[in-house]
Each structure stands twice: as structure tokens, then as C-alpha cells.
Amino acid sequence: MAGAVVQPAVFSYLRAPRESLQATGLDGNGYLIRADTAAFTPLTPGALFELILPDSGRVVVRVLEREEHSGGASSLRGTVVGSTESQVHLAMAGDAISGIVAMSGREWQIRSTARGSSIQNEEAAGHESAHSHGRSAYEWARRQHAVLAPDAPPGPSARPGQAPPGPRAAQALSTTAATAVAREAPKAASASAIATLDLFVVGDLSYQGLMGSEANELADVAAMISYANGVFASSNAWVRLRLAGYRRLNVDHSSTDLLTVLRQVRDGSGGYAALWPTQRELGSDITVSLSRYNDAKGSFCGYGDIGTFS
């Protein structure tokens, strides 16, 4: 790495971190951080930049990929130089930052929420695993098969007076304008022709309350997509995710069971009725609903934690 230019860190600490985060939690402002947009913006594939990590000190990251997302967020995927097993995913939207750094069996989560921007490891986050997908939950899910009717004929391509899905330009979405993406003719995916799945992501009031601002939400979503695309790339899977649009939902689904949420997303009913035209105009392949988790959600395939452990 002799002669290589290492760019400055993309975030700084509001107060110097202690030597160890083990079981300390967030100690005052000890691990609160401030994102540096000026340091993040010029980073492109091949660039090097530094990070200062609790427990590990200074590391150098090499950028492998940069993605620009609908709504103005950007994300980076990279590796720690000198570490054979590492991954770095960082996303920014304005001064909001989100992502993870994993190396040498250690993992740090970086996230901007209503409580501020912070870096923490699993012990500091007070991680509690979600309920396992045990046999009883699996059998319950099978009994719901008829309710969800996954093998039933698909719903109508358009409701009366509304256009079918396609590449038409999307109208403004709340405070975030979604950009309609061009739909390509079906073709076989390959290493030279990666298939792209367009996501329409919505966040309910409980998610908005946890995150604290739309910029925080956009950075969170961008980090999620970057992480997923990193998994696909590492697995040599010929598919990538792309954010077609993000919309804030004026409904609180934190105490709504997952089956109801899935049905409303599928049918464009309930809290999702007003979003149906946008979803169709964007021509999205997948709709993702973000909500605060509690026991009302139950244990069911189809949901996952955002962030690695908090």
C-alpha cells in the first residue's frame, strides 16, 4: 500500500471511545459519531479510506462498489485491507449514516436513528435474538397457506380507472420523489447480464419514530440494499436489488400481526391502499414493509431485522 493515498474517515467521534465496548452499552456520548459527507462523496471503486474502530483502532478500507439510490442516498461496499474475511457496507443520505463493518470475528453496526448517530458492537447493543423459526411456527405457517392463497390466480394488473404497471414516470411521493425505472424485456440472467429486482420500500409510523428522520430512513434502506447486493456478489448470484422508491406510510403497523400486513401489501388494501397506484406505476418487483418488531408479529418467514443486531 506504499504510495497509496488514504482518504480521511467518513465519520468522527463526538468523544474518544474507550478501549473496549464489551458489555458497556452506549456510555454517555462515548460512541456517538458525526458523519462526514465531504469525505464520503468522492469515494469511488478502488479508493482507500480510513476508519477508527473501537477495540481495533485504525483500519484502511478499499471501496469495491458504489451505488446511488432513489431518494438521494449513496452506499459503498468494501473490504478492510489486510483482512482476509471482512466486509464494509456504509450508506449516507445527507448527514445520516448507516452500515456495518465486520472483520476478524468482530462486527460493528453504524446507524443514525432518533437517538443520534452511533457505532456499537453486539454486546453494546444488548442484542436479543428474535424468536426462532421453530417447528410449531412452521406448522402454523403451513395452516395459513389457504388464507394467503399463494397459488391463487394473480390479482388484477390494474384497478378500474388506473394504469397497469409499467415504466411510466412516477408522481411525487410524499417528501421523497421516487424515480421510475426502465423495465427491461425478460431475459436469462448471466455473469454478463445481471438481473435487477426493483424494490418499493415503505416505512410505517413506528419505523419513522425509531429512525427519527427521512434521511435516516433512506440511509438505513440503502445500507440494507448494499448488504443484500454484497451477499449476491459474494455468492456469484446473477441478481441485484435496486431501490425504485421509498414512501413513508401514515399508518402504525407495530402491533399488527404479520399475516395482516402481508395480506394488505398483496391486495393493496388497508394502510397500503393509497400506495397502490405508486407501486404499480413504478413497476416494482418486490414491496418491502418496514415496521417496529414486537411479539404481535409472531414467528413467520417473510420478515427480517434491519441492521445486524439492534
mmCIF file with all atom_site columns, N, CA, C and O in Angstrom, residues 155-201:
data_model
loop_
_atom_site.group_PDB
_atom_site.id
_atom_site.type_symbol
_atom_site.label_atom_id
_atom_site.label_alt_id
_atom_site.label_comp_id
_atom_site.label_asym_id
_atom_site.label_entity_id
_atom_site.label_seq_id
_atom_site.pdbx_PDB_ins_code
_atom_site.Cartn_x
_atom_site.Cartn_y
_atom_site.Cartn_z
_atom_site.occupancy
_atom_site.B_iso_or_equiv
_atom_site.pdbx_formal_charge
_atom_site.auth_seq_id
_atom_site.auth_comp_id
_atom_site.auth_asym_id
_atom_site.auth_atom_id
_atom_site.pdbx_PDB_model_num
ATOM 1   N N  . GLY A 1 155 ? -53.683 -11.150 -8.784  1.00 0.00 ? 155 GLY A N  1
ATOM 2   C CA . GLY A 1 155 ? -54.661 -10.081 -8.753  1.00 0.00 ? 155 GLY A CA 1
ATOM 3   C C  . GLY A 1 155 ? -54.677 -9.320  -10.061 1.00 0.00 ? 155 GLY A C  1
ATOM 4   O O  . GLY A 1 155 ? -53.842 -9.541  -10.940 1.00 0.00 ? 155 GLY A O  1
ATOM 5   N N  . PRO A 1 156 ? -55.628 -8.428  -10.214 1.00 0.00 ? 156 PRO A N  1
ATOM 6   C CA . PRO A 1 156 ? -55.736 -7.673  -11.465 1.00 0.00 ? 156 PRO A CA 1
ATOM 7   C C  . PRO A 1 156 ? -54.509 -6.812  -11.689 1.00 0.00 ? 156 PRO A C  1
ATOM 8   O O  . PRO A 1 156 ? -53.895 -6.320  -10.746 1.00 0.00 ? 156 PRO A O  1
ATOM 9   N N  . SER A 1 157 ? -54.120 -6.652  -12.954 1.00 0.00 ? 157 SER A N  1
ATOM 10  C CA . SER A 1 157 ? -52.952 -5.846  -13.266 1.00 0.00 ? 157 SER A CA 1
ATOM 11  C C  . SER A 1 157 ? -53.230 -4.366  -13.103 1.00 0.00 ? 157 SER A C  1
ATOM 12  O O  . SER A 1 157 ? -52.323 -3.562  -13.031 1.00 0.00 ? 157 SER A O  1
ATOM 13  N N  . ALA A 1 158 ? -54.516 -4.010  -13.068 1.00 0.00 ? 158 ALA A N  1
ATOM 14  C CA . ALA A 1 158 ? -54.867 -2.613  -12.854 1.00 0.00 ? 158 ALA A CA 1
ATOM 15  C C  . ALA A 1 158 ? -56.282 -2.536  -12.313 1.00 0.00 ? 158 ALA A C  1
ATOM 16  O O  . ALA A 1 158 ? -57.136 -3.344  -12.653 1.00 0.00 ? 158 ALA A O  1
ATOM 17  N N  . ARG A 1 159 ? -56.490 -1.577  -11.410 1.00 0.00 ? 159 ARG A N  1
ATOM 18  C CA . ARG A 1 159 ? -57.835 -1.362  -10.901 1.00 0.00 ? 159 ARG A CA 1
ATOM 19  C C  . ARG A 1 159 ? -58.588 -0.437  -11.853 1.00 0.00 ? 159 ARG A C  1
ATOM 20  O O  . ARG A 1 159 ? -57.983 0.253   -12.668 1.00 0.00 ? 159 ARG A O  1
ATOM 21  N N  . PRO A 1 160 ? -59.913 -0.424  -11.747 1.00 0.00 ? 160 PRO A N  1
ATOM 22  C CA . PRO A 1 160 ? -60.701 0.424   -12.653 1.00 0.00 ? 160 PRO A CA 1
ATOM 23  C C  . PRO A 1 160 ? -60.210 1.861   -12.651 1.00 0.00 ? 160 PRO A C  1
ATOM 24  O O  . PRO A 1 160 ? -60.047 2.476   -11.598 1.00 0.00 ? 160 PRO A O  1
ATOM 25  N N  . GLY A 1 161 ? -59.946 2.371   -13.845 1.00 0.00 ? 161 GLY A N  1
ATOM 26  C CA . GLY A 1 161 ? -59.524 3.762   -13.971 1.00 0.00 ? 161 GLY A CA 1
ATOM 27  C C  . GLY A 1 161 ? -58.052 3.987   -13.707 1.00 0.00 ? 161 GLY A C  1
ATOM 28  O O  . GLY A 1 161 ? -57.594 5.134   -13.703 1.00 0.00 ? 161 GLY A O  1
ATOM 29  N N  . GLN A 1 162 ? -57.262 2.927   -13.463 1.00 0.00 ? 162 GLN A N  1
ATOM 30  C CA . GLN A 1 162 ? -55.847 3.088   -13.164 1.00 0.00 ? 162 GLN A CA 1
ATOM 31  C C  . GLN A 1 162 ? -55.035 2.263   -14.147 1.00 0.00 ? 162 GLN A C  1
ATOM 32  O O  . GLN A 1 162 ? -55.474 1.223   -14.636 1.00 0.00 ? 162 GLN A O  1
ATOM 33  N N  . ALA A 1 163 ? -53.815 2.736   -14.401 1.00 0.00 ? 163 ALA A N  1
ATOM 34  C CA . ALA A 1 163 ? -52.981 2.110   -15.417 1.00 0.00 ? 163 ALA A CA 1
ATOM 35  C C  . ALA A 1 163 ? -52.296 0.867   -14.883 1.00 0.00 ? 163 ALA A C  1
ATOM 36  O O  . ALA A 1 163 ? -52.057 0.737   -13.695 1.00 0.00 ? 163 ALA A O  1
ATOM 37  N N  . PRO A 1 164 ? -51.987 -0.070  -15.763 1.00 0.00 ? 164 PRO A N  1
ATOM 38  C CA . PRO A 1 164 ? -51.231 -1.257  -15.359 1.00 0.00 ? 164 PRO A CA 1
ATOM 39  C C  . PRO A 1 164 ? -49.792 -0.883  -15.066 1.00 0.00 ? 164 PRO A C  1
ATOM 40  O O  . PRO A 1 164 ? -49.363 0.224   -15.381 1.00 0.00 ? 164 PRO A O  1
ATOM 41  N N  . PRO A 1 165 ? -49.021 -1.794  -14.435 1.00 0.00 ? 165 PRO A N  1
ATOM 42  C CA . PRO A 1 165 ? -47.633 -1.479  -14.127 1.00 0.00 ? 165 PRO A CA 1
ATOM 43  C C  . PRO A 1 165 ? -46.838 -1.244  -15.398 1.00 0.00 ? 165 PRO A C  1
ATOM 44  O O  . PRO A 1 165 ? -47.119 -1.836  -16.437 1.00 0.00 ? 165 PRO A O  1
ATOM 45  N N  . GLY A 1 166 ? -45.857 -0.409  -15.302 1.00 0.00 ? 166 GLY A N  1
ATOM 46  C CA . GLY A 1 166 ? -45.033 -0.136  -16.465 1.00 0.00 ? 166 GLY A CA 1
ATOM 47  C C  . GLY A 1 166 ? -44.017 0.932   -16.168 1.00 0.00 ? 166 GLY A C  1
ATOM 48  O O  . GLY A 1 166 ? -43.864 1.367   -15.024 1.00 0.00 ? 166 GLY A O  1
ATOM 49  N N  . PRO A 1 167 ? -43.306 1.399   -17.174 1.00 0.00 ? 167 PRO A N  1
ATOM 50  C CA . PRO A 1 167 ? -42.192 2.321   -16.946 1.00 0.00 ? 167 PRO A CA 1
ATOM 51  C C  . PRO A 1 167 ? -42.586 3.778   -16.911 1.00 0.00 ? 167 PRO A C  1
ATOM 52  O O  . PRO A 1 167 ? -41.755 4.636   -17.114 1.00 0.00 ? 167 PRO A O  1
ATOM 53  N N  . ARG A 1 168 ? -43.873 4.082   -16.667 1.00 0.00 ? 168 ARG A N  1
ATOM 54  C CA . ARG A 1 168 ? -44.275 5.480   -16.656 1.00 0.00 ? 168 ARG A CA 1
ATOM 55  C C  . ARG A 1 168 ? -43.613 6.223   -15.511 1.00 0.00 ? 168 ARG A C  1
ATOM 56  O O  . ARG A 1 168 ? -43.309 5.655   -14.477 1.00 0.00 ? 168 ARG A O  1
ATOM 57  N N  . ALA A 1 169 ? -43.400 7.505   -15.711 1.00 0.00 ? 169 ALA A N  1
ATOM 58  C CA . ALA A 1 169 ? -42.769 8.306   -14.666 1.00 0.00 ? 169 ALA A CA 1
ATOM 59  C C  . ALA A 1 169 ? -43.662 8.352   -13.445 1.00 0.00 ? 169 ALA A C  1
ATOM 60  O O  . ALA A 1 169 ? -44.868 8.526   -13.545 1.00 0.00 ? 169 ALA A O  1
ATOM 61  N N  . ALA A 1 170 ? -43.050 8.187   -12.266 1.00 0.00 ? 170 ALA A N  1
ATOM 62  C CA . ALA A 1 170 ? -43.818 8.196   -11.020 1.00 0.00 ? 170 ALA A CA 1
ATOM 63  C C  . ALA A 1 170 ? -44.116 9.621   -10.592 1.00 0.00 ? 170 ALA A C  1
ATOM 64  O O  . ALA A 1 170 ? -43.335 10.533  -10.821 1.00 0.00 ? 170 ALA A O  1
ATOM 65  N N  . GLN A 1 171 ? -45.255 9.793   -9.961  1.00 0.00 ? 171 GLN A N  1
ATOM 66  C CA . GLN A 1 171 ? -45.570 11.089  -9.394  1.00 0.00 ? 171 GLN A CA 1
ATOM 67  C C  . GLN A 1 171 ? -44.816 11.260  -8.089  1.00 0.00 ? 171 GLN A C  1
ATOM 68  O O  . GLN A 1 171 ? -44.248 10.319  -7.556  1.00 0.00 ? 171 GLN A O  1
ATOM 69  N N  . ALA A 1 172 ? -44.800 12.490  -7.565  1.00 0.00 ? 172 ALA A N  1
ATOM 70  C CA . ALA A 1 172 ? -44.074 12.761  -6.327  1.00 0.00 ? 172 ALA A CA 1
ATOM 71  C C  . ALA A 1 172 ? -44.627 11.919  -5.202  1.00 0.00 ? 172 ALA A C  1
ATOM 72  O O  . ALA A 1 172 ? -45.829 11.745  -5.069  1.00 0.00 ? 172 ALA A O  1
ATOM 73  N N  . LEU A 1 173 ? -43.725 11.398  -4.367  1.00 0.00 ? 173 LEU A N  1
ATOM 74  C CA . LEU A 1 173 ? -44.129 10.561  -3.248  1.00 0.00 ? 173 LEU A CA 1
ATOM 75  C C  . LEU A 1 173 ? -43.869 11.312  -1.958  1.00 0.00 ? 173 LEU A C  1
ATOM 76  O O  . LEU A 1 173 ? -42.730 11.433  -1.542  1.00 0.00 ? 173 LEU A O  1
ATOM 77  N N  . SER A 1 174 ? -44.883 11.792  -1.309  1.00 0.00 ? 174 SER A N  1
ATOM 78  C CA . SER A 1 174 ? -44.712 12.457  -0.035  1.00 0.00 ? 174 SER A CA 1
ATOM 79  C C  . SER A 1 174 ? -43.577 13.461  -0.162  1.00 0.00 ? 174 SER A C  1
ATOM 80  O O  . SER A 1 174 ? -43.541 14.273  -1.069  1.00 0.00 ? 174 SER A O  1
ATOM 81  N N  . THR A 1 175 ? -42.588 13.401  0.750   1.00 0.00 ? 175 THR A N  1
ATOM 82  C CA . THR A 1 175 ? -41.448 14.300  0.677   1.00 0.00 ? 175 THR A CA 1
ATOM 83  C C  . THR A 1 175 ? -40.318 13.712  -0.130  1.00 0.00 ? 175 THR A C  1
ATOM 84  O O  . THR A 1 175 ? -39.316 14.368  -0.358  1.00 0.00 ? 175 THR A O  1
ATOM 85  N N  . THR A 1 176 ? -40.429 12.443  -0.540  1.00 0.00 ? 176 THR A N  1
ATOM 86  C CA . THR A 1 176 ? -39.388 11.815  -1.346  1.00 0.00 ? 176 THR A CA 1
ATOM 87  C C  . THR A 1 176 ? -39.960 11.456  -2.699  1.00 0.00 ? 176 THR A C  1
ATOM 88  O O  . THR A 1 176 ? -40.913 10.709  -2.796  1.00 0.00 ? 176 THR A O  1
ATOM 89  N N  . ALA A 1 177 ? -39.373 11.970  -3.759  1.00 0.00 ? 177 ALA A N  1
ATOM 90  C CA . ALA A 1 177 ? -39.837 11.644  -5.106  1.00 0.00 ? 177 ALA A CA 1
ATOM 91  C C  . ALA A 1 177 ? -39.180 10.349  -5.556  1.00 0.00 ? 177 ALA A C  1
ATOM 92  O O  . ALA A 1 177 ? -37.969 10.213  -5.522  1.00 0.00 ? 177 ALA A O  1
ATOM 93  N N  . ALA A 1 178 ? -39.995 9.391   -5.950  1.00 0.00 ? 178 ALA A N  1
ATOM 94  C CA . ALA A 1 178 ? -39.454 8.136   -6.457  1.00 0.00 ? 178 ALA A CA 1
ATOM 95  C C  . ALA A 1 178 ? -39.179 8.290   -7.941  1.00 0.00 ? 178 ALA A C  1
ATOM 96  O O  . ALA A 1 178 ? -39.909 8.950   -8.661  1.00 0.00 ? 178 ALA A O  1
ATOM 97  N N  . THR A 1 179 ? -38.128 7.686   -8.396  1.00 0.00 ? 179 THR A N  1
ATOM 98  C CA . THR A 1 179 ? -37.757 7.753   -9.800  1.00 0.00 ? 179 THR A CA 1
ATOM 99  C C  . THR A 1 179 ? -38.167 6.460   -10.474 1.00 0.00 ? 179 THR A C  1
ATOM 100 O O  . THR A 1 179 ? -37.716 5.382   -10.095 1.00 0.00 ? 179 THR A O  1
ATOM 101 N N  . ALA A 1 180 ? -39.034 6.549   -11.463 1.00 0.00 ? 180 ALA A N  1
ATOM 102 C CA . ALA A 1 180 ? -39.453 5.357   -12.179 1.00 0.00 ? 180 ALA A CA 1
ATOM 103 C C  . ALA A 1 180 ? -38.262 4.769   -12.920 1.00 0.00 ? 180 ALA A C  1
ATOM 104 O O  . ALA A 1 180 ? -37.439 5.489   -13.460 1.00 0.00 ? 180 ALA A O  1
ATOM 105 N N  . VAL A 1 181 ? -38.174 3.472   -12.923 1.00 0.00 ? 181 VAL A N  1
ATOM 106 C CA . VAL A 1 181 ? -37.045 2.807   -13.557 1.00 0.00 ? 181 VAL A CA 1
ATOM 107 C C  . VAL A 1 181 ? -37.512 2.118   -14.823 1.00 0.00 ? 181 VAL A C  1
ATOM 108 O O  . VAL A 1 181 ? -38.634 1.637   -14.926 1.00 0.00 ? 181 VAL A O  1
ATOM 109 N N  . ALA A 1 182 ? -36.639 2.088   -15.817 1.00 0.00 ? 182 ALA A N  1
ATOM 110 C CA . ALA A 1 182 ? -36.993 1.472   -17.095 1.00 0.00 ? 182 ALA A CA 1
ATOM 111 C C  . ALA A 1 182 ? -37.114 -0.028  -16.936 1.00 0.00 ? 182 ALA A C  1
ATOM 112 O O  . ALA A 1 182 ? -36.263 -0.667  -16.314 1.00 0.00 ? 182 ALA A O  1
ATOM 113 N N  . ARG A 1 183 ? -38.182 -0.581  -17.452 1.00 0.00 ? 183 ARG A N  1
ATOM 114 C CA . ARG A 1 183 ? -38.415 -2.016  -17.371 1.00 0.00 ? 183 ARG A CA 1
ATOM 115 C C  . ARG A 1 183 ? -37.820 -2.682  -18.599 1.00 0.00 ? 183 ARG A C  1
ATOM 116 O O  . ARG A 1 183 ? -38.042 -2.257  -19.722 1.00 0.00 ? 183 ARG A O  1
ATOM 117 N N  . GLU A 1 184 ? -37.057 -3.728  -18.383 1.00 0.00 ? 184 GLU A N  1
ATOM 118 C CA . GLU A 1 184 ? -36.427 -4.423  -19.483 1.00 0.00 ? 184 GLU A CA 1
ATOM 119 C C  . GLU A 1 184 ? -37.238 -5.658  -19.863 1.00 0.00 ? 184 GLU A C  1
ATOM 120 O O  . GLU A 1 184 ? -37.959 -6.230  -19.051 1.00 0.00 ? 184 GLU A O  1
ATOM 121 N N  . ALA A 1 185 ? -37.099 -6.071  -21.111 1.00 0.00 ? 185 ALA A N  1
ATOM 122 C CA . ALA A 1 185 ? -37.765 -7.285  -21.550 1.00 0.00 ? 185 ALA A CA 1
ATOM 123 C C  . ALA A 1 185 ? -37.145 -8.480  -20.833 1.00 0.00 ? 185 ALA A C  1
ATOM 124 O O  . ALA A 1 185 ? -35.959 -8.482  -20.515 1.00 0.00 ? 185 ALA A O  1
ATOM 125 N N  . PRO A 1 186 ? -37.955 -9.489  -20.520 1.00 0.00 ? 186 PRO A N  1
ATOM 126 C CA . PRO A 1 186 ? -37.426 -10.662 -19.812 1.00 0.00 ? 186 PRO A CA 1
ATOM 127 C C  . PRO A 1 186 ? -36.279 -11.307 -20.588 1.00 0.00 ? 186 PRO A C  1
ATOM 128 O O  . PRO A 1 186 ? -36.324 -11.422 -21.813 1.00 0.00 ? 186 PRO A O  1
ATOM 129 N N  . LYS A 1 187 ? -35.261 -11.713 -19.863 1.00 0.00 ? 187 LYS A N  1
ATOM 130 C CA . LYS A 1 187 ? -34.137 -12.410 -20.474 1.00 0.00 ? 187 LYS A CA 1
ATOM 131 C C  . LYS A 1 187 ? -33.420 -13.207 -19.401 1.00 0.00 ? 187 LYS A C  1
ATOM 132 O O  . LYS A 1 187 ? -33.548 -12.924 -18.207 1.00 0.00 ? 187 LYS A O  1
ATOM 133 N N  . ALA A 1 188 ? -32.671 -14.189 -19.831 1.00 0.00 ? 188 ALA A N  1
ATOM 134 C CA . ALA A 1 188 ? -31.947 -15.033 -18.893 1.00 0.00 ? 188 ALA A CA 1
ATOM 135 C C  . ALA A 1 188 ? -30.800 -14.261 -18.268 1.00 0.00 ? 188 ALA A C  1
ATOM 136 O O  . ALA A 1 188 ? -30.076 -13.532 -18.958 1.00 0.00 ? 188 ALA A O  1
ATOM 137 N N  . ALA A 1 189 ? -30.643 -14.392 -16.952 1.00 0.00 ? 189 ALA A N  1
ATOM 138 C CA . ALA A 1 189 ? -29.538 -13.729 -16.267 1.00 0.00 ? 189 ALA A CA 1
ATOM 139 C C  . ALA A 1 189 ? -28.253 -14.507 -16.497 1.00 0.00 ? 189 ALA A C  1
ATOM 140 O O  . ALA A 1 189 ? -28.254 -15.720 -16.704 1.00 0.00 ? 189 ALA A O  1
ATOM 141 N N  . SER A 1 190 ? -27.141 -13.781 -16.452 1.00 0.00 ? 190 SER A N  1
ATOM 142 C CA . SER A 1 190 ? -25.831 -14.406 -16.593 1.00 0.00 ? 190 SER A CA 1
ATOM 143 C C  . SER A 1 190 ? -24.807 -13.502 -15.947 1.00 0.00 ? 190 SER A C  1
ATOM 144 O O  . SER A 1 190 ? -25.133 -12.400 -15.479 1.00 0.00 ? 190 SER A O  1
ATOM 145 N N  . ALA A 1 191 ? -23.548 -13.935 -15.913 1.00 0.00 ? 191 ALA A N  1
ATOM 146 C CA . ALA A 1 191 ? -22.496 -13.132 -15.305 1.00 0.00 ? 191 ALA A CA 1
ATOM 147 C C  . ALA A 1 191 ? -22.340 -11.794 -16.017 1.00 0.00 ? 191 ALA A C  1
ATOM 148 O O  . ALA A 1 191 ? -21.940 -10.795 -15.420 1.00 0.00 ? 191 ALA A O  1
ATOM 149 N N  . SER A 1 192 ? -22.654 -11.763 -17.308 1.00 0.00 ? 192 SER A N  1
ATOM 150 C CA . SER A 1 192 ? -22.527 -10.532 -18.080 1.00 0.00 ? 192 SER A CA 1
ATOM 151 C C  . SER A 1 192 ? -23.852 -9.787  -18.215 1.00 0.00 ? 192 SER A C  1
ATOM 152 O O  . SER A 1 192 ? -23.901 -8.703  -18.802 1.00 0.00 ? 192 SER A O  1
ATOM 153 N N  . ALA A 1 193 ? -24.922 -10.376 -17.716 1.00 0.00 ? 193 ALA A N  1
ATOM 154 C CA . ALA A 1 193 ? -26.254 -9.752  -17.783 1.00 0.00 ? 193 ALA A CA 1
ATOM 155 C C  . ALA A 1 193 ? -26.962 -9.992  -16.460 1.00 0.00 ? 193 ALA A C  1
ATOM 156 O O  . ALA A 1 193 ? -27.792 -10.887 -16.329 1.00 0.00 ? 193 ALA A O  1
ATOM 157 N N  . ILE A 1 194 ? -26.605 -9.191  -15.458 1.00 0.00 ? 194 ILE A N  1
ATOM 158 C CA . ILE A 1 194 ? -27.162 -9.346  -14.124 1.00 0.00 ? 194 ILE A CA 1
ATOM 159 C C  . ILE A 1 194 ? -28.634 -8.953  -14.115 1.00 0.00 ? 194 ILE A C  1
ATOM 160 O O  . ILE A 1 194 ? -29.021 -7.914  -14.654 1.00 0.00 ? 194 ILE A O  1
ATOM 161 N N  . ALA A 1 195 ? -29.474 -9.780  -13.502 1.00 0.00 ? 195 ALA A N  1
ATOM 162 C CA . ALA A 1 195 ? -30.891 -9.459  -13.368 1.00 0.00 ? 195 ALA A CA 1
ATOM 163 C C  . ALA A 1 195 ? -31.090 -8.466  -12.222 1.00 0.00 ? 195 ALA A C  1
ATOM 164 O O  . ALA A 1 195 ? -30.455 -8.586  -11.173 1.00 0.00 ? 195 ALA A O  1
ATOM 165 N N  . THR A 1 196 ? -31.957 -7.494  -12.431 1.00 0.00 ? 196 THR A N  1
ATOM 166 C CA . THR A 1 196 ? -32.216 -6.469  -11.419 1.00 0.00 ? 196 THR A CA 1
ATOM 167 C C  . THR A 1 196 ? -33.655 -6.579  -10.924 1.00 0.00 ? 196 THR A C  1
ATOM 168 O O  . THR A 1 196 ? -34.587 -6.636  -11.727 1.00 0.00 ? 196 THR A O  1
ATOM 169 N N  . LEU A 1 197 ? -33.816 -6.633  -9.600  1.00 0.00 ? 197 LEU A N  1
ATOM 170 C CA . LEU A 1 197 ? -35.131 -6.647  -8.977  1.00 0.00 ? 197 LEU A CA 1
ATOM 171 C C  . LEU A 1 197 ? -35.369 -5.281  -8.333  1.00 0.00 ? 197 LEU A C  1
ATOM 172 O O  . LEU A 1 197 ? -34.572 -4.819  -7.522  1.00 0.00 ? 197 LEU A O  1
ATOM 173 N N  . ASP A 1 198 ? -36.465 -4.641  -8.728  1.00 0.00 ? 198 ASP A N  1
ATOM 174 C CA . ASP A 1 198 ? -36.777 -3.305  -8.226  1.00 0.00 ? 198 ASP A CA 1
ATOM 175 C C  . ASP A 1 198 ? -37.623 -3.386  -6.961  1.00 0.00 ? 198 ASP A C  1
ATOM 176 O O  . ASP A 1 198 ? -38.651 -4.057  -6.942  1.00 0.00 ? 198 ASP A O  1
ATOM 177 N N  . LEU A 1 199 ? -37.182 -2.684  -5.929  1.00 0.00 ? 199 LEU A N  1
ATOM 178 C CA . LEU A 1 199 ? -37.866 -2.683  -4.638  1.00 0.00 ? 199 LEU A CA 1
ATOM 179 C C  . LEU A 1 199 ? -38.644 -1.389  -4.440  1.00 0.00 ? 199 LEU A C  1
ATOM 180 O O  . LEU A 1 199 ? -38.135 -0.298  -4.700  1.00 0.00 ? 199 LEU A O  1
ATOM 181 N N  . PHE A 1 200 ? -39.866 -1.529  -3.953  1.00 0.00 ? 200 PHE A N  1
ATOM 182 C CA . PHE A 1 200 ? -40.638 -0.398  -3.456  1.00 0.00 ? 200 PHE A CA 1
ATOM 183 C C  . PHE A 1 200 ? -40.710 -0.586  -1.949  1.00 0.00 ? 200 PHE A C  1
ATOM 184 O O  . PHE A 1 200 ? -41.270 -1.560  -1.461  1.00 0.00 ? 200 PHE A O  1
ATOM 185 N N  . VAL A 1 201 ? -40.108 0.334   -1.195  1.00 0.00 ? 201 VAL A N  1
ATOM 186 C CA . VAL A 1 201 ? -39.994 0.196   0.251   1.00 0.00 ? 201 VAL A CA 1
ATOM 187 C C  . VAL A 1 201 ? -40.868 1.223   0.940   1.00 0.00 ? 201 VAL A C  1
ATOM 188 O O  . VAL A 1 201 ? -40.886 2.397   0.546   1.00 0.00 ? 201 VAL A O  1
#
